[in-house]
C-alpha angles and dihedrals in degrees: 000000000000115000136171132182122198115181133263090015125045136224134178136164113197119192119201127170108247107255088221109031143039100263141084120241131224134213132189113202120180136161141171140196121290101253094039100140093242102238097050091048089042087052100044086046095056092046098047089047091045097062090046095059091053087052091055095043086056096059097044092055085046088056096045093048090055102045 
């Protein structure tokens, strides 16, 4: 599991092999403060996910490129 949290906002990837194939899932989770006016958590969410997806995707690659 990789997980992040960035307050107020939270942010969090979790990897799991699938039970029934070859293959590795991924999950986004993300969740803000209730309040929050919706567009702007929406936006901060995105962006925060966004970049930990990238990060994943980097070390990945870097595994891959090891292997």
């Amino acid at each position: 599991t990789k997980s992040a949290q960035v307050a107020p906002h939270r942010c969090r990837l979790v990897l799991r092999p699938s039970g029934t194939e070859p293959k590795v899932k991924l999950y986004a989770l993300a969740s803000a403060p209730p309040g929050d006016h919706p567009r702007a958590a929406y936006d901060a969410l995105a962006s925060r996910t966004l970049a930990l997806l990238d990060a994943a995707r980097a070390a990945a690659s870097a595994v891959m490129e090891s292997a």
